[in-house]
Amino acid sequence: MPRILVIDDDPSIREAVGFVLADEGFHVDEAANGLAALAAIDRHHPDLILLDMKMPIMDGWEFARCYRARHDRRAPIIVVTAAQDAAQRGADVDADDYLAKPFDLDVLVQRVTASIGRRS
Protein backbone atom coordinates (compact mmCIF):
# COMPACT_ATOMS: atom_id res chain seq x y z
CA MET A 1 0.00 0.00 0.00
CA PRO A 2 1.65 3.29 -1.07
CA ARG A 3 2.40 5.79 1.69
CA ILE A 4 1.50 9.46 1.17
CA LEU A 5 2.79 12.28 3.38
CA VAL A 6 0.43 15.27 3.56
CA ILE A 7 2.25 18.42 4.74
CA ASP A 8 -0.11 21.32 5.44
CA ASP A 9 -0.60 23.66 8.38
CA ASP A 10 -4.39 23.58 7.95
CA PRO A 11 -5.74 20.62 9.97
CA SER A 12 -9.02 20.56 8.01
CA ILE A 13 -7.13 20.12 4.73
CA ARG A 14 -4.94 17.37 6.22
CA GLU A 15 -8.04 15.62 7.55
CA ALA A 16 -10.04 15.83 4.30
CA VAL A 17 -7.13 14.79 2.10
CA GLY A 18 -6.14 12.02 4.50
CA PHE A 19 -9.68 10.65 4.63
CA VAL A 20 -10.08 10.61 0.84
CA LEU A 21 -6.68 9.06 0.18
CA ALA A 22 -7.13 6.43 2.91
CA ASP A 23 -10.50 5.58 1.36
CA GLU A 24 -8.64 5.02 -1.94
CA GLY A 25 -6.31 2.53 -0.25
CA PHE A 26 -3.30 4.74 0.51
CA HIS A 27 -1.57 4.86 3.87
CA VAL A 28 -1.50 8.53 4.92
CA ASP A 29 0.88 10.29 7.28
CA GLU A 30 0.40 13.95 8.18
CA ALA A 31 2.61 16.83 9.24
CA ALA A 32 1.71 20.43 10.09
CA ASN A 33 5.00 21.91 8.83
CA GLY A 34 8.24 21.01 7.12
CA LEU A 35 10.14 20.27 10.32
CA ALA A 36 7.48 17.80 11.49
CA ALA A 37 7.50 16.29 8.00
CA LEU A 38 11.24 15.62 8.13
CA ALA A 39 10.72 13.81 11.44
CA ALA A 40 7.86 11.78 9.92
CA ILE A 41 10.09 10.81 6.98
CA ASP A 42 12.74 9.57 9.38
CA ARG A 43 10.12 7.13 10.73
CA HIS A 44 8.51 6.09 7.40
CA HIS A 45 9.72 7.22 4.00
CA PRO A 46 6.73 8.15 1.81
CA ASP A 47 6.07 7.11 -1.77
CA LEU A 48 4.68 10.59 -2.50
CA ILE A 49 4.59 13.99 -0.76
CA LEU A 50 1.76 16.52 -0.92
CA LEU A 51 3.38 19.81 0.04
CA ASP A 52 1.83 23.12 1.07
CA MET A 53 4.23 26.01 0.60
CA LYS A 54 3.33 28.61 3.23
CA MET A 55 3.57 27.10 6.71
CA PRO A 56 4.99 28.22 10.04
CA ILE A 57 8.23 26.83 11.51
CA MET A 58 9.51 25.43 8.17
CA ASP A 59 7.86 26.36 4.86
CA GLY A 60 7.66 24.26 1.72
CA TRP A 61 10.74 25.77 0.08
CA GLU A 62 12.95 25.01 3.08
CA PHE A 63 11.41 21.56 3.49
CA ALA A 64 12.12 20.62 -0.14
CA ARG A 65 15.73 21.81 0.16
CA CYS A 66 16.33 19.91 3.41
CA TYR A 67 14.52 16.78 2.21
CA ARG A 68 16.59 16.53 -0.94
CA ALA A 69 19.82 17.22 0.94
CA ARG A 70 19.12 14.48 3.51
CA HIS A 71 17.61 11.67 1.45
CA ASP A 72 18.98 9.84 -1.56
CA ARG A 73 15.68 8.03 -2.05
CA ARG A 74 13.31 10.78 -3.09
CA ALA A 75 9.55 10.64 -3.30
CA PRO A 76 7.78 12.72 -5.93
CA ILE A 77 6.41 16.02 -4.62
CA ILE A 78 3.06 17.52 -5.57
CA VAL A 79 2.82 21.14 -4.46
CA VAL A 80 -0.62 22.09 -3.15
CA THR A 81 -0.95 25.85 -2.79
CA ALA A 82 -3.46 28.68 -2.63
CA ALA A 83 -1.06 30.98 -4.49
CA GLN A 84 -2.22 32.26 -7.86
CA ASP A 85 1.08 31.19 -9.35
CA ALA A 86 0.79 27.52 -8.34
CA ALA A 87 2.80 26.35 -11.34
CA GLN A 88 5.66 28.67 -10.41
CA ARG A 89 5.60 27.49 -6.80
CA GLY A 90 5.90 23.92 -8.04
CA ALA A 91 8.77 24.87 -10.32
CA ASP A 92 10.51 26.68 -7.44
CA VAL A 93 11.01 23.37 -5.65
CA ASP A 94 11.31 21.18 -8.77
CA ALA A 95 8.01 19.45 -7.90
CA ASP A 96 6.63 16.67 -10.06
CA ASP A 97 3.18 18.28 -10.18
CA TYR A 98 1.07 20.96 -8.53
CA LEU A 99 -2.53 21.64 -7.52
CA ALA A 100 -4.06 25.03 -6.85
CA LYS A 101 -6.29 25.41 -3.79
CA PRO A 102 -9.18 25.06 -3.66
CA PHE A 103 -9.00 21.77 -5.51
CA ASP A 104 -11.43 19.00 -6.33
CA LEU A 105 -10.70 15.88 -4.28
CA ASP A 106 -11.29 13.66 -7.32
CA VAL A 107 -8.59 15.58 -9.20
CA LEU A 108 -6.25 15.16 -6.23
CA VAL A 109 -6.80 11.39 -6.26
CA GLN A 110 -6.18 11.29 -10.02
CA ARG A 111 -2.91 13.22 -9.69
CA VAL A 112 -1.70 11.10 -6.76
CA THR A 113 -2.61 7.85 -8.53
CA ALA A 114 -0.90 8.98 -11.75
CA SER A 115 2.25 10.02 -9.91
CA ILE A 116 2.42 6.75 -7.96
CA GLY A 117 1.82 4.84 -11.20
CA ARG A 118 4.72 6.60 -12.94
CA ARG A 119 7.03 5.54 -10.09
CA SER A 120 6.03 1.86 -10.30
C-alpha atoms as a PDB file:
ATOM      1  CA  MET A   1       0.000   0.000   0.000  1.00  0.00           C
ATOM      2  CA  PRO A   2       1.650   3.287  -1.070  1.00  0.00           C
ATOM      3  CA  ARG A   3       2.404   5.792   1.695  1.00  0.00           C
ATOM      4  CA  ILE A   4       1.496   9.461   1.170  1.00  0.00           C
ATOM      5  CA  LEU A   5       2.794  12.278   3.381  1.00  0.00           C
ATOM      6  CA  VAL A   6       0.431  15.268   3.564  1.00  0.00           C
ATOM      7  CA  ILE A   7       2.246  18.416   4.741  1.00  0.00           C
ATOM      8  CA  ASP A   8      -0.115  21.319   5.436  1.00  0.00           C
ATOM      9  CA  ASP A   9      -0.597  23.656   8.378  1.00  0.00           C
ATOM     10  CA  ASP A  10      -4.389  23.577   7.953  1.00  0.00           C
ATOM     11  CA  PRO A  11      -5.740  20.622   9.966  1.00  0.00           C
ATOM     12  CA  SER A  12      -9.023  20.562   8.007  1.00  0.00           C
ATOM     13  CA  ILE A  13      -7.126  20.119   4.728  1.00  0.00           C
ATOM     14  CA  ARG A  14      -4.942  17.371   6.216  1.00  0.00           C
ATOM     15  CA  GLU A  15      -8.037  15.623   7.552  1.00  0.00           C
ATOM     16  CA  ALA A  16     -10.042  15.827   4.300  1.00  0.00           C
ATOM     17  CA  VAL A  17      -7.127  14.789   2.098  1.00  0.00           C
ATOM     18  CA  GLY A  18      -6.143  12.019   4.502  1.00  0.00           C
ATOM     19  CA  PHE A  19      -9.680  10.651   4.629  1.00  0.00           C
ATOM     20  CA  VAL A  20     -10.079  10.612   0.842  1.00  0.00           C
ATOM     21  CA  LEU A  21      -6.679   9.056   0.176  1.00  0.00           C
ATOM     22  CA  ALA A  22      -7.134   6.432   2.909  1.00  0.00           C
ATOM     23  CA  ASP A  23     -10.501   5.581   1.358  1.00  0.00           C
ATOM     24  CA  GLU A  24      -8.644   5.024  -1.943  1.00  0.00           C
ATOM     25  CA  GLY A  25      -6.310   2.533  -0.254  1.00  0.00           C
ATOM     26  CA  PHE A  26      -3.300   4.736   0.509  1.00  0.00           C
ATOM     27  CA  HIS A  27      -1.572   4.858   3.870  1.00  0.00           C
ATOM     28  CA  VAL A  28      -1.503   8.527   4.920  1.00  0.00           C
ATOM     29  CA  ASP A  29       0.881  10.292   7.281  1.00  0.00           C
ATOM     30  CA  GLU A  30       0.395  13.954   8.176  1.00  0.00           C
ATOM     31  CA  ALA A  31       2.615  16.833   9.238  1.00  0.00           C
ATOM     32  CA  ALA A  32       1.711  20.429  10.094  1.00  0.00           C
ATOM     33  CA  ASN A  33       4.996  21.911   8.827  1.00  0.00           C
ATOM     34  CA  GLY A  34       8.243  21.012   7.120  1.00  0.00           C
ATOM     35  CA  LEU A  35      10.141  20.267  10.315  1.00  0.00           C
ATOM     36  CA  ALA A  36       7.479  17.798  11.492  1.00  0.00           C
ATOM     37  CA  ALA A  37       7.497  16.289   7.996  1.00  0.00           C
ATOM     38  CA  LEU A  38      11.240  15.625   8.125  1.00  0.00           C
ATOM     39  CA  ALA A  39      10.724  13.813  11.436  1.00  0.00           C
ATOM     40  CA  ALA A  40       7.863  11.777   9.917  1.00  0.00           C
ATOM     41  CA  ILE A  41      10.086  10.808   6.977  1.00  0.00           C
ATOM     42  CA  ASP A  42      12.744   9.572   9.381  1.00  0.00           C
ATOM     43  CA  ARG A  43      10.115   7.133  10.728  1.00  0.00           C
ATOM     44  CA  HIS A  44       8.509   6.093   7.401  1.00  0.00           C
ATOM     45  CA  HIS A  45       9.717   7.222   3.997  1.00  0.00           C
ATOM     46  CA  PRO A  46       6.727   8.147   1.807  1.00  0.00           C
ATOM     47  CA  ASP A  47       6.073   7.114  -1.770  1.00  0.00           C
ATOM     48  CA  LEU A  48       4.681  10.594  -2.502  1.00  0.00           C
ATOM     49  CA  ILE A  49       4.595  13.985  -0.757  1.00  0.00           C
ATOM     50  CA  LEU A  50       1.761  16.524  -0.924  1.00  0.00           C
ATOM     51  CA  LEU A  51       3.381  19.814   0.040  1.00  0.00           C
ATOM     52  CA  ASP A  52       1.828  23.118   1.072  1.00  0.00           C
ATOM     53  CA  MET A  53       4.233  26.015   0.602  1.00  0.00           C
ATOM     54  CA  LYS A  54       3.329  28.608   3.231  1.00  0.00           C
ATOM     55  CA  MET A  55       3.575  27.102   6.710  1.00  0.00           C
ATOM     56  CA  PRO A  56       4.988  28.220  10.045  1.00  0.00           C
ATOM     57  CA  ILE A  57       8.230  26.829  11.505  1.00  0.00           C
ATOM     58  CA  MET A  58       9.508  25.431   8.169  1.00  0.00           C
ATOM     59  CA  ASP A  59       7.861  26.363   4.865  1.00  0.00           C
ATOM     60  CA  GLY A  60       7.659  24.262   1.719  1.00  0.00           C
ATOM     61  CA  TRP A  61      10.736  25.769   0.077  1.00  0.00           C
ATOM     62  CA  GLU A  62      12.947  25.006   3.075  1.00  0.00           C
ATOM     63  CA  PHE A  63      11.413  21.557   3.490  1.00  0.00           C
ATOM     64  CA  ALA A  64      12.122  20.618  -0.141  1.00  0.00           C
ATOM     65  CA  ARG A  65      15.728  21.811   0.156  1.00  0.00           C
ATOM     66  CA  CYS A  66      16.327  19.909   3.411  1.00  0.00           C
ATOM     67  CA  TYR A  67      14.517  16.784   2.214  1.00  0.00           C
ATOM     68  CA  ARG A  68      16.590  16.531  -0.938  1.00  0.00           C
ATOM     69  CA  ALA A  69      19.823  17.219   0.936  1.00  0.00           C
ATOM     70  CA  ARG A  70      19.125  14.485   3.514  1.00  0.00           C
ATOM     71  CA  HIS A  71      17.612  11.673   1.446  1.00  0.00           C
ATOM     72  CA  ASP A  72      18.984   9.838  -1.562  1.00  0.00           C
ATOM     73  CA  ARG A  73      15.684   8.031  -2.046  1.00  0.00           C
ATOM     74  CA  ARG A  74      13.312  10.778  -3.091  1.00  0.00           C
ATOM     75  CA  ALA A  75       9.552  10.645  -3.297  1.00  0.00           C
ATOM     76  CA  PRO A  76       7.778  12.719  -5.934  1.00  0.00           C
ATOM     77  CA  ILE A  77       6.407  16.024  -4.618  1.00  0.00           C
ATOM     78  CA  ILE A  78       3.065  17.520  -5.566  1.00  0.00           C
ATOM     79  CA  VAL A  79       2.818  21.140  -4.456  1.00  0.00           C
ATOM     80  CA  VAL A  80      -0.625  22.091  -3.146  1.00  0.00           C
ATOM     81  CA  THR A  81      -0.947  25.855  -2.793  1.00  0.00           C
ATOM     82  CA  ALA A  82      -3.459  28.682  -2.632  1.00  0.00           C
ATOM     83  CA  ALA A  83      -1.056  30.979  -4.494  1.00  0.00           C
ATOM     84  CA  GLN A  84      -2.223  32.260  -7.857  1.00  0.00           C
ATOM     85  CA  ASP A  85       1.084  31.187  -9.350  1.00  0.00           C
ATOM     86  CA  ALA A  86       0.792  27.523  -8.341  1.00  0.00           C
ATOM     87  CA  ALA A  87       2.800  26.351 -11.344  1.00  0.00           C
ATOM     88  CA  GLN A  88       5.660  28.672 -10.414  1.00  0.00           C
ATOM     89  CA  ARG A  89       5.596  27.488  -6.799  1.00  0.00           C
ATOM     90  CA  GLY A  90       5.896  23.922  -8.045  1.00  0.00           C
ATOM     91  CA  ALA A  91       8.769  24.873 -10.321  1.00  0.00           C
ATOM     92  CA  ASP A  92      10.505  26.680  -7.445  1.00  0.00           C
ATOM     93  CA  VAL A  93      11.007  23.366  -5.652  1.00  0.00           C
ATOM     94  CA  ASP A  94      11.307  21.176  -8.767  1.00  0.00           C
ATOM     95  CA  ALA A  95       8.007  19.455  -7.904  1.00  0.00           C
ATOM     96  CA  ASP A  96       6.633  16.675 -10.059  1.00  0.00           C
ATOM     97  CA  ASP A  97       3.180  18.282 -10.178  1.00  0.00           C
ATOM     98  CA  TYR A  98       1.069  20.962  -8.528  1.00  0.00           C
ATOM     99  CA  LEU A  99      -2.530  21.637  -7.524  1.00  0.00           C
ATOM    100  CA  ALA A 100      -4.060  25.029  -6.848  1.00  0.00           C
ATOM    101  CA  LYS A 101      -6.294  25.407  -3.787  1.00  0.00           C
ATOM    102  CA  PRO A 102      -9.183  25.056  -3.663  1.00  0.00           C
ATOM    103  CA  PHE A 103      -8.997  21.766  -5.511  1.00  0.00           C
ATOM    104  CA  ASP A 104     -11.427  19.000  -6.333  1.00  0.00           C
ATOM    105  CA  LEU A 105     -10.702  15.877  -4.278  1.00  0.00           C
ATOM    106  CA  ASP A 106     -11.290  13.659  -7.322  1.00  0.00           C
ATOM    107  CA  VAL A 107      -8.593  15.581  -9.196  1.00  0.00           C
ATOM    108  CA  LEU A 108      -6.254  15.163  -6.227  1.00  0.00           C
ATOM    109  CA  VAL A 109      -6.803  11.389  -6.256  1.00  0.00           C
ATOM    110  CA  GLN A 110      -6.179  11.288 -10.023  1.00  0.00           C
ATOM    111  CA  ARG A 111      -2.907  13.219  -9.687  1.00  0.00           C
ATOM    112  CA  VAL A 112      -1.702  11.098  -6.760  1.00  0.00           C
ATOM    113  CA  THR A 113      -2.610   7.851  -8.528  1.00  0.00           C
ATOM    114  CA  ALA A 114      -0.902   8.976 -11.749  1.00  0.00           C
ATOM    115  CA  SER A 115       2.249  10.018  -9.908  1.00  0.00           C
ATOM    116  CA  ILE A 116       2.422   6.752  -7.959  1.00  0.00           C
ATOM    117  CA  GLY A 117       1.821   4.837 -11.199  1.00  0.00           C
ATOM    118  CA  ARG A 118       4.718   6.595 -12.941  1.00  0.00           C
ATOM    119  CA  ARG A 119       7.028   5.540 -10.092  1.00  0.00           C
ATOM    120  CA  SER A 120       6.028   1.858 -10.297  1.00  0.00           C
END
